[in-house]
mmCIF file of C-alpha atoms in Angstrom:
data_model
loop_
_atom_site.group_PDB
_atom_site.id
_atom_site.type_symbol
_atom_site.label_atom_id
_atom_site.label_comp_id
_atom_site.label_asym_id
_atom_site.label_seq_id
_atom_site.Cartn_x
_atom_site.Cartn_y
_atom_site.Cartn_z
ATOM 1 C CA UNK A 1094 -49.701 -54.538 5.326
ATOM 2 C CA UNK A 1095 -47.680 -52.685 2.808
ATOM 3 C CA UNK A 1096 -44.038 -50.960 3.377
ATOM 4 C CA UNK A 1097 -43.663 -47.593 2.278
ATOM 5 C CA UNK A 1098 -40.184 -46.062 1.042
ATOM 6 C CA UNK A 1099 -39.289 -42.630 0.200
ATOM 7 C CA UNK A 1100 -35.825 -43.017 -0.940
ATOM 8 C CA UNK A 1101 -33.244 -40.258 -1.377
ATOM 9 C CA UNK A 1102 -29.907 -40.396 -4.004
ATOM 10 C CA UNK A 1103 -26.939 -39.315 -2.432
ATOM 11 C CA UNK A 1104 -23.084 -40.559 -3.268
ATOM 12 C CA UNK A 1105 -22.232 -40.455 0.549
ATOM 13 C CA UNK A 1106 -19.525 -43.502 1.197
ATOM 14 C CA UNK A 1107 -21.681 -44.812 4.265
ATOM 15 C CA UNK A 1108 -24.425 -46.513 1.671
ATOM 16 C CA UNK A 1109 -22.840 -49.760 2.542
ATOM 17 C CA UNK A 1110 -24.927 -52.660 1.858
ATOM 18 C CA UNK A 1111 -25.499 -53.834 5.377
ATOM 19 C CA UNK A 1112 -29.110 -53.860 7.353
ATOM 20 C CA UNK A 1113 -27.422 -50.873 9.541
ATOM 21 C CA UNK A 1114 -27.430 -48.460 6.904
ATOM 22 C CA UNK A 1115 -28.088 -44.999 7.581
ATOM 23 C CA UNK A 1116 -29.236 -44.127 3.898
ATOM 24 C CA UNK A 1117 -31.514 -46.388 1.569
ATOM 25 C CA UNK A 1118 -31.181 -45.716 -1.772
ATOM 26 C CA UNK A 1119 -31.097 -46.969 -5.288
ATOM 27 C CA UNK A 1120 -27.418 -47.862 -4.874
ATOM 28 C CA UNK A 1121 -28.136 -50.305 -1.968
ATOM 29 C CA UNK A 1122 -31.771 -51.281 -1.927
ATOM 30 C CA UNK A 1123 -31.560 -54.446 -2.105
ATOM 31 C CA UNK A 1124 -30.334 -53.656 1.599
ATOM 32 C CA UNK A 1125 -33.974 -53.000 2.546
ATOM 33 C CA UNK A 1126 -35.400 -55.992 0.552
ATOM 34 C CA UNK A 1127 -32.847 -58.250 2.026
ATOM 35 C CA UNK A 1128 -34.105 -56.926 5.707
ATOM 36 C CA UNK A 1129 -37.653 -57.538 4.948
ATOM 37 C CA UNK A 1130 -36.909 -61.495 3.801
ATOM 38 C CA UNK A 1131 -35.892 -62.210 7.502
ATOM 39 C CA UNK A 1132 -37.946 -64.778 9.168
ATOM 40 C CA UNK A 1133 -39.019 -62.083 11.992
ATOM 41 C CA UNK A 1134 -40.766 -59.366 9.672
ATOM 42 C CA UNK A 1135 -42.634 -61.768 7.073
ATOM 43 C CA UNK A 1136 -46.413 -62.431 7.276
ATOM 44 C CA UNK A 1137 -47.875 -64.772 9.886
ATOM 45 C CA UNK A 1138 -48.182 -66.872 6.362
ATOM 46 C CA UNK A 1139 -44.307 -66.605 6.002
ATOM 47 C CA UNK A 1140 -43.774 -64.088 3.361
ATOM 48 C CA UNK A 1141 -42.157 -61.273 2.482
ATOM 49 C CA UNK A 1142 -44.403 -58.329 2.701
ATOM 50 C CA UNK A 1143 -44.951 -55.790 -0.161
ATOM 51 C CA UNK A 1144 -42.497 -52.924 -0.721
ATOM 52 C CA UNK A 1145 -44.066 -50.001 -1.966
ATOM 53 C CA UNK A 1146 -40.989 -47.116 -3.547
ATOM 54 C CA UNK A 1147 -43.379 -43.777 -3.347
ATOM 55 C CA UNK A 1148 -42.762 -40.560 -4.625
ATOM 56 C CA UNK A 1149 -39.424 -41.258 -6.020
ATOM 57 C CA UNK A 1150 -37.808 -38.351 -8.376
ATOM 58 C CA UNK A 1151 -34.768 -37.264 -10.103
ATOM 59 C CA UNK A 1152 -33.838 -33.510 -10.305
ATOM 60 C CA UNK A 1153 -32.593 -32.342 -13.904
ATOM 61 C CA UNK A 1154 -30.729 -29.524 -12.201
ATOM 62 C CA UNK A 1155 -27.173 -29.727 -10.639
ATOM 63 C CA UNK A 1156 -26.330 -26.750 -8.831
ATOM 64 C CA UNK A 1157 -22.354 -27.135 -9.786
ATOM 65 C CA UNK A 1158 -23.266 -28.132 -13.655
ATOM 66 C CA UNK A 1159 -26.723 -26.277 -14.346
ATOM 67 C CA UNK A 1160 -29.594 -28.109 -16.697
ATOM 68 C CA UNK A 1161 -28.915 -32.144 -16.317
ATOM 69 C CA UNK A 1162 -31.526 -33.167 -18.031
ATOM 70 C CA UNK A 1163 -29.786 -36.190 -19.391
ATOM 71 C CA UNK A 1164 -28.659 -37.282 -16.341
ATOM 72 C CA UNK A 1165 -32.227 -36.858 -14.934
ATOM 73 C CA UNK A 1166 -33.400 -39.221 -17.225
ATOM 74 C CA UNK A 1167 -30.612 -42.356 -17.026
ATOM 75 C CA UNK A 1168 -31.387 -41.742 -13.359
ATOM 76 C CA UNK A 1169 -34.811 -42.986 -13.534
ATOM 77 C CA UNK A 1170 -34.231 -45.854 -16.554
ATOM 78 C CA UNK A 1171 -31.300 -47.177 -13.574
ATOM 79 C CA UNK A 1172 -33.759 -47.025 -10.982
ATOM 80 C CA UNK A 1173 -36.610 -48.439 -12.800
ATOM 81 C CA UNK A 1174 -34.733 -51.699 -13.799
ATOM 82 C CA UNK A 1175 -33.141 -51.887 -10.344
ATOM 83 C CA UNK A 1176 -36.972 -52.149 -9.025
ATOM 84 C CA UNK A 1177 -38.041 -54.504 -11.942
ATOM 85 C CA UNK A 1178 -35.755 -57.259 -10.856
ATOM 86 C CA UNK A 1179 -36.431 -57.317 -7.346
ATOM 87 C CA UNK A 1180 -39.340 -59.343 -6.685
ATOM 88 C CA UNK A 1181 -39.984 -57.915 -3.449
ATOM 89 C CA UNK A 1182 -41.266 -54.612 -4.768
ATOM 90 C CA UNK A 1183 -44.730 -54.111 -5.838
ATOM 91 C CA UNK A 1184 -44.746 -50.194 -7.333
ATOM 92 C CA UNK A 1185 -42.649 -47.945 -7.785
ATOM 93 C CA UNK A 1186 -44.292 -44.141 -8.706
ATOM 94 C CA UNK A 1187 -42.587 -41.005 -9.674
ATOM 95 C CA UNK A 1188 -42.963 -37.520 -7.547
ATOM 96 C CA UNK A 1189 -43.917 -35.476 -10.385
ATOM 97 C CA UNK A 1190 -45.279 -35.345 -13.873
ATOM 98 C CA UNK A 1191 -44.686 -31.640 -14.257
ATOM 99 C CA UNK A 1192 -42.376 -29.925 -12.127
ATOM 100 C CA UNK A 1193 -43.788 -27.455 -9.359
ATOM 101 C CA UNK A 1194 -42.680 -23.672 -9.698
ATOM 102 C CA UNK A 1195 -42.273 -23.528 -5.388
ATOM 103 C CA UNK A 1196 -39.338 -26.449 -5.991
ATOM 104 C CA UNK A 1197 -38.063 -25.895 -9.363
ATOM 105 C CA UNK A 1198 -37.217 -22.217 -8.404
ATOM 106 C CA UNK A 1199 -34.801 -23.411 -5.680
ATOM 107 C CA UNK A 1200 -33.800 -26.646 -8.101
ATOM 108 C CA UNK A 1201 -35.748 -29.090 -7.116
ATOM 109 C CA UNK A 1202 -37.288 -30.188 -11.264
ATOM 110 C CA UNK A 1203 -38.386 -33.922 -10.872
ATOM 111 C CA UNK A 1204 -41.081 -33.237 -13.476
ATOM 112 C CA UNK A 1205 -40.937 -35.053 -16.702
ATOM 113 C CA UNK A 1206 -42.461 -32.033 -18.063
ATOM 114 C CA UNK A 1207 -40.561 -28.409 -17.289
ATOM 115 C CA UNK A 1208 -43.281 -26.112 -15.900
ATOM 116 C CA UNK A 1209 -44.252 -22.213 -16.632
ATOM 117 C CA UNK A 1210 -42.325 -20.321 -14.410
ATOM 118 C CA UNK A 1211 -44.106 -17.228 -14.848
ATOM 119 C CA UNK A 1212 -47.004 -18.402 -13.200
ATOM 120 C CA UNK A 1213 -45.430 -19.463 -9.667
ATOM 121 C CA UNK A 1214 -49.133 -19.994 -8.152
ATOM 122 C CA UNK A 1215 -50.057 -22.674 -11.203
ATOM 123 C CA UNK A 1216 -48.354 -25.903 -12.139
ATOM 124 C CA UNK A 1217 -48.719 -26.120 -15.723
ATOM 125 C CA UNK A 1218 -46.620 -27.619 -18.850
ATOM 126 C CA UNK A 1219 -44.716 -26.097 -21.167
ATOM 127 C CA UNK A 1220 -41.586 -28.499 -22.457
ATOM 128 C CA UNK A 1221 -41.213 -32.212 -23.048
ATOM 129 C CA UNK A 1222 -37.633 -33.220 -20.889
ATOM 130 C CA UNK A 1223 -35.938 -35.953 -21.897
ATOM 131 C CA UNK A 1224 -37.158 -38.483 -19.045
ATOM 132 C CA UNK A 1225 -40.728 -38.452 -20.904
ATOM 133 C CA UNK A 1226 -39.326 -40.229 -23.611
ATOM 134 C CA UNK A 1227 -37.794 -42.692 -21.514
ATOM 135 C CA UNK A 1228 -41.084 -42.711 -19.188
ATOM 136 C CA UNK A 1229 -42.670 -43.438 -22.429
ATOM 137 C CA UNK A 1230 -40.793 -46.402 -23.852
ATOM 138 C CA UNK A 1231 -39.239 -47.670 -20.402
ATOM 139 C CA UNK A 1232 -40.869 -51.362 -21.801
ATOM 140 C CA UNK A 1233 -38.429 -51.221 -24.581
ATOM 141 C CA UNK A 1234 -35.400 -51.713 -22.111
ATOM 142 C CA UNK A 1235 -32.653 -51.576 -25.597
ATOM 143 C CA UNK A 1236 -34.260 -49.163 -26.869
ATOM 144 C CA UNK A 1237 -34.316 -46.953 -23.277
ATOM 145 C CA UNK A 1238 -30.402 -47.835 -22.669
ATOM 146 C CA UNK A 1239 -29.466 -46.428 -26.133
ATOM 147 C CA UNK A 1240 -31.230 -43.152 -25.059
ATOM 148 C CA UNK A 1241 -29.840 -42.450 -22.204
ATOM 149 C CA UNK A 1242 -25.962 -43.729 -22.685
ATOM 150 C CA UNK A 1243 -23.918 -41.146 -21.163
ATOM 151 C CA UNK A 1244 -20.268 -40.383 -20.983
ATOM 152 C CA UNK A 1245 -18.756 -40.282 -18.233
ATOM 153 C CA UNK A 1246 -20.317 -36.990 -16.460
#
């Protein structure tokens, strides 16, 4: 039996770490790994069972700043090393390789790859955004932390 999370960013000051939670996030999942190590929800073999983080994604549009590509991108380098140390999750996928015209048009671009706008029917590829690199060398944790140091934003 496998868990299956769709988690959702938000700064809201009620992601308290505490089982009670009403949001789970990459700012307090260890609250949901932390529920599933209770005695009452491991296997009838006593572990923990898997966590599975699906369709996870980072928009590289802000509708008060405009194009956040950067952003976009530390986003998912955080989140990916968040989920690497916790041994309770098993995978953790992306929502999008390229992003879909239907979402990006109301700014919803999770793709690491901006799509073709013109064609609002067809989800095709056009421009390399700045998360690809860092999907690419996410391995090379130094590396990946140089690229996306940010200022304060």
């Amino acid at each position: 039996l496998h868990t299956v999370v769709h988690s959702f960013p938000t700064r809201r000051s009620s992601d308290l770490n505490y089982f009670n939670s009403p949001v789970i996030n990459f700012a307090n999942l260890n609250v949901l790994t932390d529920y599933f190590c209770q005695e009452a929800l491991k296997t009838p073999s006593g572990h923990v069972r898997h966590i599975i983080l699906t369709e996870q994604g980072f928009t590289a549009y802000s509708p008060t700043r405009g194009d956040v590509p950067e952003l976009q991108a530390a986003a998912f380098a955080y989140s990916y090393y968040l989920v690497d140390s916790n041994p309770y999750i098993d995978a953790y996928t992306l929502s999008r390789q390229v992003d879909a015209p239907s979402e990006a048009k109301d700014g919803l671009k999770l793709g690491l790859w901006e799509c073709d706008m013109s064609k609002p029917n067809l989800i095709e590829a056009t421009k390399r955004r700045k998360i690809w690199q860092v999907f690419r060398d996410i391995y090379k944790k130094n590396s990946t932390l140089e690229q996306v140091s940010l200022q304060n934003p």
